[in-house]
Amino acid sequence: MTTMIGTNAYRPACRARATVEVFGVRWPAHKAHAVLAGVVAALATLVIFGSPQASAWVSAVVVLAVWWGERYLAGNAAVAPRSNPPGIS
């Protein structure tokens, strides 16, 4: 069954995301920060424990935490427009 949902055509302008220039290519800042944090965590874990397996796990957790953490900080998360009814995003 098809349902017609009235929508509001007005949408506020999206805020431009922060970008970082890496070898001439623009990357979202949260991705660059995650990669940098992962490399630092991997090197630190490798120096402290000497285990490549521990280093891989720690760097993966750090990259994931920084990536998601910075992406979903207040003001960065995707928000459904007010015109959508509850439950539809």
XYZ file of C-alpha atoms in Angstrom, residues 6 14 19 23 35 46 52 64-65 70 74-75 79-80:
14
model
C 3.438 15.626 2.986
C 24.005 22.096 5.602
C 38.421 19.079 5.682
C 48.593 15.205 -0.859
C 44.079 7.547 10.891
C 54.097 -2.053 19.524
C 51.773 -7.022 16.503
C 36.845 3.340 15.403
C 36.422 5.385 18.575
C 34.256 13.001 16.021
C 27.127 17.683 18.649
C 26.490 19.537 15.412
C 19.471 14.820 11.615
C 16.184 14.039 9.964
